[in-house]
Coordinates of C-alpha atoms and ligand atoms in Angstrom, one line a residue:
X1 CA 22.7 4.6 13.5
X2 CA 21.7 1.3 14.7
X3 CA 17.9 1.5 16.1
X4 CA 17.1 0.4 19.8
X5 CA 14.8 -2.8 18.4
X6 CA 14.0 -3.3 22.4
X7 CA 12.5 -0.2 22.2
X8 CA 10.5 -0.3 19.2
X9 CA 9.5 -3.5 20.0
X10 CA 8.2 -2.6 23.5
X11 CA 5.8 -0.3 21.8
X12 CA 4.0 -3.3 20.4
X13 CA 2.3 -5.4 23.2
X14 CA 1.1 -8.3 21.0
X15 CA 4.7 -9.3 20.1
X16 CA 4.8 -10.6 23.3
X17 CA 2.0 -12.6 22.5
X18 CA 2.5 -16.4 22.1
X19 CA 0.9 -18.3 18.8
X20 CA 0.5 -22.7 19.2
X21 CA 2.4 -22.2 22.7
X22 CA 5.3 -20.5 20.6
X23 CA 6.6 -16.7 21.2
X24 CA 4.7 -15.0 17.7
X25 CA 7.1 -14.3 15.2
X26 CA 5.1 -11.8 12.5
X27 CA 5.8 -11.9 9.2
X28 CA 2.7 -11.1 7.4
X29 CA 3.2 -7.3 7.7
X30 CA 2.3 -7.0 3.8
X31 CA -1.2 -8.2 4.7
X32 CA -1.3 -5.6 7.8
X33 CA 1.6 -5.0 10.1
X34 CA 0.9 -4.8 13.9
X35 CA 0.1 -1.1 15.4
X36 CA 2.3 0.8 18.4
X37 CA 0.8 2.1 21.8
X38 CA 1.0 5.9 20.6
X39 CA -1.3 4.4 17.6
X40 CA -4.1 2.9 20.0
X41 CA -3.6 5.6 22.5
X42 CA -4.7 8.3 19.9
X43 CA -8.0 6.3 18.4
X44 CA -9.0 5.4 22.6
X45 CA -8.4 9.3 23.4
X46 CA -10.6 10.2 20.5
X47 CA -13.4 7.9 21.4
X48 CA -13.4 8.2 25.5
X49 CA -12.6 12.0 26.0
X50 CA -13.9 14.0 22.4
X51 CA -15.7 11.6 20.1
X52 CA -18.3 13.7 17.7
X53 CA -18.8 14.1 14.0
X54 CA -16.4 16.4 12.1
X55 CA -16.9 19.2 9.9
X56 CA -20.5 19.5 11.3
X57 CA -21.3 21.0 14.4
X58 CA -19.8 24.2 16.5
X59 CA -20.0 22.6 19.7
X60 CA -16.7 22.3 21.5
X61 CA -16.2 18.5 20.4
X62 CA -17.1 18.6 17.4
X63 CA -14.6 21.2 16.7
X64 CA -11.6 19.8 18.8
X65 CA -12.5 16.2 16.7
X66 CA -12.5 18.4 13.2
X67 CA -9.2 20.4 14.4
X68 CA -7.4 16.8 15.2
X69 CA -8.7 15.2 12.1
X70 CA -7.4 18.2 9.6
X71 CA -4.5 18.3 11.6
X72 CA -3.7 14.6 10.6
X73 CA -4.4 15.4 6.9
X74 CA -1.9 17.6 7.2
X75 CA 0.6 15.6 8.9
X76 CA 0.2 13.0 5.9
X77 CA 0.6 16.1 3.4
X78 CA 4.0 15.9 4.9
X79 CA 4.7 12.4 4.6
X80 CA 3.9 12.4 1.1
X81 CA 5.3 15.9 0.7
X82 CA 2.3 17.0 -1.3
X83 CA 2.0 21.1 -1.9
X84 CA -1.7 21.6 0.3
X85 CA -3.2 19.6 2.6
X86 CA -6.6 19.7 0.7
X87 CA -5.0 17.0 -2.2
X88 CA -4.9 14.6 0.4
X89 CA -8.4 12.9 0.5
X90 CA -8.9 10.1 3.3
X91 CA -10.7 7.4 2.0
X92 CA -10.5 3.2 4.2
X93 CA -7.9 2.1 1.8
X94 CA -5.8 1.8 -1.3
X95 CA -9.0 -0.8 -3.1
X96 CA -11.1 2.1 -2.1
X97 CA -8.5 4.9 -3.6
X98 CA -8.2 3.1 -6.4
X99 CA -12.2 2.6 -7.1
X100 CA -12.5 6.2 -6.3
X101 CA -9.8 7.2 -9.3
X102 CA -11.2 4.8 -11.8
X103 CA -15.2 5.9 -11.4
X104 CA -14.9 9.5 -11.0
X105 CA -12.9 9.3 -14.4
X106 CA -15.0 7.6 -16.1
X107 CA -16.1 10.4 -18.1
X108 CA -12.4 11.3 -19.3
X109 CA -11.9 7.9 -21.0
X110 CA -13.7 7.0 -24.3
X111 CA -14.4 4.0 -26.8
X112 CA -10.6 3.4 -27.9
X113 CA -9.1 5.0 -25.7
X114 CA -6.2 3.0 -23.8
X115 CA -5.6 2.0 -20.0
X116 CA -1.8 1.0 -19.2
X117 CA -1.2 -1.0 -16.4
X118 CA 1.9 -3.7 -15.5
X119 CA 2.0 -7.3 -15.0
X120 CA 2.8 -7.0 -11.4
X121 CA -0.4 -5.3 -10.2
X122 CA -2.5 -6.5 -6.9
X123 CA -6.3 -7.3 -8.0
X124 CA -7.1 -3.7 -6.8
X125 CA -4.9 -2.4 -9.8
X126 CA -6.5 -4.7 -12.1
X127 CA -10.5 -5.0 -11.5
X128 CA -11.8 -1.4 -11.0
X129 CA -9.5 -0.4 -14.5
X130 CA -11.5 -3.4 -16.4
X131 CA -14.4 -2.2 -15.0
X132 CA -14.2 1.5 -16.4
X133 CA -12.9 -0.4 -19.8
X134 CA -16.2 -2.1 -19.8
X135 CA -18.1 1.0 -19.0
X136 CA -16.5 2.8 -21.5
X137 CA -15.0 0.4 -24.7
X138 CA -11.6 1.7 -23.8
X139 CA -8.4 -0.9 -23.3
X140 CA -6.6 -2.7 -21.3
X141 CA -2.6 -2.7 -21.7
X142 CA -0.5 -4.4 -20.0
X143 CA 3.4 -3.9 -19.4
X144 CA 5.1 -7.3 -19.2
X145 CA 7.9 -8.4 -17.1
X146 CA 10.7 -10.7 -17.2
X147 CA 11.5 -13.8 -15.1
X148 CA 13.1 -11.2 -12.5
X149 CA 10.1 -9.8 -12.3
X150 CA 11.4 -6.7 -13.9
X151 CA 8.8 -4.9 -16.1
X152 CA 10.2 -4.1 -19.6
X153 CA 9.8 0.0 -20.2
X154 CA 11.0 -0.6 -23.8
X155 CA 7.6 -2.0 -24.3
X156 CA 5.9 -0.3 -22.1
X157 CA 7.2 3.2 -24.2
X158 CA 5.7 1.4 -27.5
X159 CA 2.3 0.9 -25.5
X160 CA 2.3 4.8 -24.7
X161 CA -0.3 6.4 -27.6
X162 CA -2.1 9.5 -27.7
X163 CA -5.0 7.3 -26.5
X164 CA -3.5 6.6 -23.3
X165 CA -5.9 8.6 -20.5
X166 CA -3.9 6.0 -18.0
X167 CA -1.5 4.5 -16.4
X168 CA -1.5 2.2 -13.2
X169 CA 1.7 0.5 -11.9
X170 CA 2.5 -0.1 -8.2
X171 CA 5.8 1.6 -6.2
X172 CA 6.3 -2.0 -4.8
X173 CA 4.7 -5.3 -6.0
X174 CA 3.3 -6.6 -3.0
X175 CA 3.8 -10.5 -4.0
X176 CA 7.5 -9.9 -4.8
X177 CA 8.5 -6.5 -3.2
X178 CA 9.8 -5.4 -6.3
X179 CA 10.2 -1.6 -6.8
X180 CA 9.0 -0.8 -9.7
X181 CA 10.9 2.1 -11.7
X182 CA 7.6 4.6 -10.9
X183 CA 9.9 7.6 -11.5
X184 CA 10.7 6.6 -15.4
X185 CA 7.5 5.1 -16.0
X186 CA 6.1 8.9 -15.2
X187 CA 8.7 10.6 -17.3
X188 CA 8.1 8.0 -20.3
X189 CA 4.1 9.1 -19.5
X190 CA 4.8 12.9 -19.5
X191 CA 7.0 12.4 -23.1
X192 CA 4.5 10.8 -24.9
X193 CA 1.0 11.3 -23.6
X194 CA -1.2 13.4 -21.8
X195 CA -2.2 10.6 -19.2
X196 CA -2.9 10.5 -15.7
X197 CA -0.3 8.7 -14.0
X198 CA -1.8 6.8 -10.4
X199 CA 0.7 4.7 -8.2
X200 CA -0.3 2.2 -6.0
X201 CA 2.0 3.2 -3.0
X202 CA -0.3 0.4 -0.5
X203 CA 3.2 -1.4 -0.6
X204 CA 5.7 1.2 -0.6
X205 CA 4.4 4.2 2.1
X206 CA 5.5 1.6 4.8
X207 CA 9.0 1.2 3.6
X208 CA 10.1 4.0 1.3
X209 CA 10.3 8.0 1.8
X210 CA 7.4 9.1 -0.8
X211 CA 7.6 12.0 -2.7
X212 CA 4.8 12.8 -4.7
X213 CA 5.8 16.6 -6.1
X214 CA 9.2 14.8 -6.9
X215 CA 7.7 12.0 -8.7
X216 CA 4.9 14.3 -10.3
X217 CA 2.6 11.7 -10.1
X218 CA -1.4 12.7 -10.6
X219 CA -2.0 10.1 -7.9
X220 CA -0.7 8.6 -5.0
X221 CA -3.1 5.7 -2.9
X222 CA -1.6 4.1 -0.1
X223 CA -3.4 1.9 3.1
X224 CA -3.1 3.1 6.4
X225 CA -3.6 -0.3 7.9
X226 CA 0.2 -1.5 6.6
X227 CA 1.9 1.6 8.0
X228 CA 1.0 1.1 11.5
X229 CA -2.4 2.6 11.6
X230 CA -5.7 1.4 11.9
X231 CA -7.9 -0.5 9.4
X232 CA -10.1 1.0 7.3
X233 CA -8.2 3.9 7.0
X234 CA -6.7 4.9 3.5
X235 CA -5.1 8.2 2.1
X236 CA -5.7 9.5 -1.8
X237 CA -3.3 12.0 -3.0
X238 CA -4.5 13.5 -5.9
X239 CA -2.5 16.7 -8.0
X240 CA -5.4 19.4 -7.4
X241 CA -5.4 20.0 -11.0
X242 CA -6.3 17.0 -11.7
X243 CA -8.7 16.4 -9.0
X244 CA -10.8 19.0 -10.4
X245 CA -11.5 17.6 -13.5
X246 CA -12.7 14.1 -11.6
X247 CA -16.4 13.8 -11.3
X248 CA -17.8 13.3 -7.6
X249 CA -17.7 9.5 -6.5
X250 CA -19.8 8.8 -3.8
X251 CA -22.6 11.3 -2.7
X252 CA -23.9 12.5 0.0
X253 CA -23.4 14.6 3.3
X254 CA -20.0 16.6 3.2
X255 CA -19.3 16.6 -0.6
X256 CA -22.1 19.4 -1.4
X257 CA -22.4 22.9 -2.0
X258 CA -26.0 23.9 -2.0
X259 CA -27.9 20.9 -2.6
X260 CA -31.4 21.3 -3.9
X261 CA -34.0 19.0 -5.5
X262 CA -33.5 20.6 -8.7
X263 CA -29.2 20.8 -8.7
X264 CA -26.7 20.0 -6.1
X265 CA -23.2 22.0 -6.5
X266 CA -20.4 20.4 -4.8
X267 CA -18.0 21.1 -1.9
X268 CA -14.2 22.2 -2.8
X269 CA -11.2 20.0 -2.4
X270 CA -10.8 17.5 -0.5
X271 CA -14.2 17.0 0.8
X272 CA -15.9 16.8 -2.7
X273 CA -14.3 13.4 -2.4
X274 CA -15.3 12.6 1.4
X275 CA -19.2 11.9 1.5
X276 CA -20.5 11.0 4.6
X277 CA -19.0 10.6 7.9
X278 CA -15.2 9.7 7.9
X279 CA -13.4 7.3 10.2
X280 CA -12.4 10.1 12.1
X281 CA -10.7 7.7 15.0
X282 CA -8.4 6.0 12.1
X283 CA -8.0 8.8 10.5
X284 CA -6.3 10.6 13.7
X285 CA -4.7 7.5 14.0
X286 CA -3.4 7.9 11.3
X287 CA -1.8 10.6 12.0
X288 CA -0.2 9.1 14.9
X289 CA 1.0 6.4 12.9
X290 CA 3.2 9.1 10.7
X291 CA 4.6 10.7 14.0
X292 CA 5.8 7.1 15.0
X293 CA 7.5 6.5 11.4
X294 CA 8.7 10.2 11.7
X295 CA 10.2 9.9 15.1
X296 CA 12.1 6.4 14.1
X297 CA 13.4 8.2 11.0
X298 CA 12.2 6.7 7.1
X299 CA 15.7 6.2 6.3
X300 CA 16.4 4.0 9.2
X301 CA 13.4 2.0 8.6
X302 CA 14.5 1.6 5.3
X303 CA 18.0 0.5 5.9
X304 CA 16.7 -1.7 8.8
X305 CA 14.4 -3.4 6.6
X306 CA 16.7 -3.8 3.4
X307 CA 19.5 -5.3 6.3
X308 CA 16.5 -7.6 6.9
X309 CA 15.7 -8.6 3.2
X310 CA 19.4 -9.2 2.5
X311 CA 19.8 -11.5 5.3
X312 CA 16.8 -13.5 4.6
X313 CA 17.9 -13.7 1.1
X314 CA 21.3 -14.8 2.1
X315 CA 19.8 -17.5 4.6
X316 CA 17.3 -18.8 2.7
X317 CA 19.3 -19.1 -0.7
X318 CA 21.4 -21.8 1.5
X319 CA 18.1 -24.2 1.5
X320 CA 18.4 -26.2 -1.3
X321 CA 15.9 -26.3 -3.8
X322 CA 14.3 -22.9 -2.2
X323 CA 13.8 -20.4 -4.8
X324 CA 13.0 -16.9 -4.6
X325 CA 10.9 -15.3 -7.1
X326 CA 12.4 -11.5 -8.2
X327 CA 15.4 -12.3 -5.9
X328 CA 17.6 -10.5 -8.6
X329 CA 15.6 -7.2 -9.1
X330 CA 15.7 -4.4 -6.7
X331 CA 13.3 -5.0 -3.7
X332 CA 11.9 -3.7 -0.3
X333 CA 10.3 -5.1 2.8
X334 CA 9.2 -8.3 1.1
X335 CA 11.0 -12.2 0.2
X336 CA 8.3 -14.8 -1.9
X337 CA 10.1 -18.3 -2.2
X338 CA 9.0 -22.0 -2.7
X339 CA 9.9 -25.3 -1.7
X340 CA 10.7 -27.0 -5.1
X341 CA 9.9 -30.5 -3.6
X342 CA 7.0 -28.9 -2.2
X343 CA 3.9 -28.5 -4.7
X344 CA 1.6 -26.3 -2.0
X345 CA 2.9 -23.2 -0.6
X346 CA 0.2 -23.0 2.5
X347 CA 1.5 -26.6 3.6
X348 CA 4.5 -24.9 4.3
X349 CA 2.8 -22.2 5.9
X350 CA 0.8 -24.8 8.1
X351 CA 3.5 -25.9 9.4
X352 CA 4.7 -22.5 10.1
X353 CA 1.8 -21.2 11.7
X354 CA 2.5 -24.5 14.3
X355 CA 5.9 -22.8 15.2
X356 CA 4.2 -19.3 16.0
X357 CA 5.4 -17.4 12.5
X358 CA 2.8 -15.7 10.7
X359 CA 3.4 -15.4 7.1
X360 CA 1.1 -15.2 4.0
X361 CA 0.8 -18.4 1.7
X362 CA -1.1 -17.8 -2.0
X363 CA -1.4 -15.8 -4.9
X364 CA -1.6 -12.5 -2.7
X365 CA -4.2 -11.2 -4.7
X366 CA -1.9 -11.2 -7.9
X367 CA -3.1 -14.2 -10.1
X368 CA -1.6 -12.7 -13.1
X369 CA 2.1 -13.3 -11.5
X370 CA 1.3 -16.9 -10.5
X371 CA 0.3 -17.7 -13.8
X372 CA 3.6 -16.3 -14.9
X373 CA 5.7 -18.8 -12.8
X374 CA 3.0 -21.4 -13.5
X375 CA 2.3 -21.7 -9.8
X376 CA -0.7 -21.8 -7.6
X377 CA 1.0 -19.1 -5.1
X378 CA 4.6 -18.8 -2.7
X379 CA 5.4 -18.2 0.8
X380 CA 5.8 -14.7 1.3
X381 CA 7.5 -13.0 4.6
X382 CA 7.0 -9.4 4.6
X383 CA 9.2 -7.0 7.3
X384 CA 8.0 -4.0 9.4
X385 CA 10.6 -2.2 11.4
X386 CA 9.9 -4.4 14.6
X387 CA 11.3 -7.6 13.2
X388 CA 14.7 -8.5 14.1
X389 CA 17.7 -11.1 12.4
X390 CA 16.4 -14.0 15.0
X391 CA 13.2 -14.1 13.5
X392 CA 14.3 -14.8 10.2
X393 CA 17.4 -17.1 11.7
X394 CA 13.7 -19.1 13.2
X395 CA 12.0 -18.4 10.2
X396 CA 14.8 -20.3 8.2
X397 CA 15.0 -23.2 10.7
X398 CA 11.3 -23.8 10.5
X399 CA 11.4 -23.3 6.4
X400 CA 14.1 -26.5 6.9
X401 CA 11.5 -28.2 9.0
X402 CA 9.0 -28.5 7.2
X403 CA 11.4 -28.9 4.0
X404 CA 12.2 -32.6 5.8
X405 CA 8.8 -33.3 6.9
X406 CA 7.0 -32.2 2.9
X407 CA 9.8 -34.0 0.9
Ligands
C6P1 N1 -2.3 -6.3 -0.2 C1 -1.4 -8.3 0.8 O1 -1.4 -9.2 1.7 P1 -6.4 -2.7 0.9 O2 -6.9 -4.1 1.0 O3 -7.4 -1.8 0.2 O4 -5.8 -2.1 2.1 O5 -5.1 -2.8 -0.1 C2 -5.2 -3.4 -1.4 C3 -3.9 -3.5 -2.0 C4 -3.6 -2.8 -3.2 N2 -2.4 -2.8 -3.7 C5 -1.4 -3.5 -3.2 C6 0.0 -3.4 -3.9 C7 -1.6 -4.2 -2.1 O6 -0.6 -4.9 -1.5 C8 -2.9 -4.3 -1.5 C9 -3.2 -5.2 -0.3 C10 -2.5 -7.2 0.9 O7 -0.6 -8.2 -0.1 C11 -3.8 -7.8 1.1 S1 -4.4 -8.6 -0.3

């Protein structure tokens, strides 16, 4: 079924915006894509007719803000398919998800033990597991990839030890849009070690039905702010078994059981992880935002955007001297290409920008890659389910532009 774009798109004022006197053509949905009207109409309703703290008081407000909130958790237990809604923990993002994960294991990982994560991870997959190896003397491994951008599972299987406590690959690289193989990277985990398995889904829960009892990953961290939600919103999945052998991360309000000078006993699952006061707008948001994906259908976003991704690939593989970085390996929602006669990807972008498309120019957060290629960063246009084949038959015409103007 082909989707009524007009439709969609009508649910998004600010594409009717115009950028440098040009209608805005958005492309930079990997960086944050653009939120619907039944989005902002949840987090205004929230804050003009029930605004209050959750989880606190038993005034009427209070309890209709708690009731909405824990009704959104439960909405995203759906999304992700996870058994109870208390293994989804809200946190402001996937950095935050990830932090969370590394610090409150910190006392499961010892001098020698091992750390495995890929060559494809965002800087949020990289720093926070350093910092627990410096906390700790445990190591960093890394699984390599190949010029496709493809990681190599032969080696990663030689990396796997007894003194692996974890591994920390991404569903979808967000520089290339690769899918990673998450489902054998967990089997190869569960055959060889007795490690905790996180994937950084911050890339793939806009794109790709997640299934997290199917994958039987431990964890699952994703952003709410690139699935149509607000920012600062940000979902944890954790397997409740092994959530309860984490340590607390932050504390404070919410996360106790009887706190007293001389010991504090904490709260059960999830809000052992929540201390303090949530974004309870964003998180019923949220919410929202899964109801929108829901009611377009995840498979039709998908096959819109791949339909996208294979015509951009097609069009932009007609520039000469354009290359695209992972264009061979299986990818979602995401094409990363350079000029070849054209040493800086944001000039490119520059000129972009000039003609009212937004896309992201750089390393995207993902060094590592960039020193792979041996470049300082590419153009990258990433897809939400608003974009259309026009935009990328304009985002190939200005690509030649500025091709002729660079050279
Ligand atoms: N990538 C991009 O333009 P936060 O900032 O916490 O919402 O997400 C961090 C993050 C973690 N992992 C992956 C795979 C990501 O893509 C991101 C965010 C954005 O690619 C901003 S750098």
């Amino acid at each position: 079924m082909a989707l009524d774009l007009q439709h969609i798109r009508s649910q998004f004022p600010i594409l009717e915006e115009k950028v440098n006197g040009k209608p805005l053509i958005y492309l930079d949905n990997g960086a944050t894509n653009q939120k619907p009207l039944s989005v902002l109409k949840a987090w205004d309703e929230y804050y003009l007719t029930y605004n209050a703290n959750v989880h606190r008081g038993i005034h009427t407000l209070s309890q209709v803000a708690t009731e909405a909130m824990e009704e959104s958790r439960r909405k995203i237990q759906a999304f992700i398919n996870a058994r109870h809604d208390y293994e989804v923990v809200f946190t402001k993002g996937t950095t935050e998800g990830l932090n969370l994960i590394a610090y409150a294991a910190n006392h499961l990982v010892s001098e020698g033990d091992e750390v495995i994560i890929s060559y494809l991870e965002h800087h949020s997959n990289i720093v926070p597991w350093q910092l627990l190896c410096e906390r700790t003397g445990a190591q960093l491994k890394v699984i390599p990839m190949d010029d496709d951008g493809v990681l190599n599972l032969d080696v990663f299987e030689k990396l796997l030890t007894d003194k692996t406590r974890i591994v920390s690959v991404n569903h979808v690289s967000n520089a290339l849009g690769i899918i990673n193989p998450v489902e054998e990277i967990i089997k190869l985990t569960r055959g060889k070690s007795d490690a905790m398995v996180v994937i950084d889904g911050a890339q793939s829960a806009p794109h790709l039905p997640v299934d997290v009892q199917a994958l039987d990953c431990d964890f699952y961290v994703f952003s709410g702010h690139k699935m149509y939600a607000p920012m600062g919103t940000g979902i944890l999945y954790g397997k409740e078994s092994v959530l309860n052998t984490l340590q607390p991360f932050h504390g404070g309000g919410e996360m106790i059981d009887v706190c007293s000078f001389e010991q504090t006993t904490y709260a059960g699952l999830p809000f052992r992880f929540e201390a303090g006061t949530p974004n309870v707008g964003g998180n019923i948001a949220l919410g929202a935002a899964v109801d929108f994906m829901n009611e377009i259908g995840r498979d039709n976003i998908r096959k819109h955007e791949d339909e996208l991704l294979k015509y951009a690939d097609k069009k932009l593989s007609e520039i000469d001297g354009l290359r695209i970085y992972g264009k061979n390996a299986a990818r979602a929602g995401v094409v990363s290409f350079n000029l070849e006669s054209v040493g800086i990807a944001s000039d490119v972008g520059m000129i972009l920008d000039k003609m009212g498309i937004a896309v992201r120019t750089g390393h995207h957060c993902t060094q590592p890659i960039m020193k792979y290629f041996d470049i300082a960063g590419t153009v990258r246009a990433s897809f939400a389910v608003y974009n259309t084949f026009d935009e990328i038959d304009k985002l190939v015409e200005a690509v030649q532009k500025a091709q002729k103007m660079l050279s």
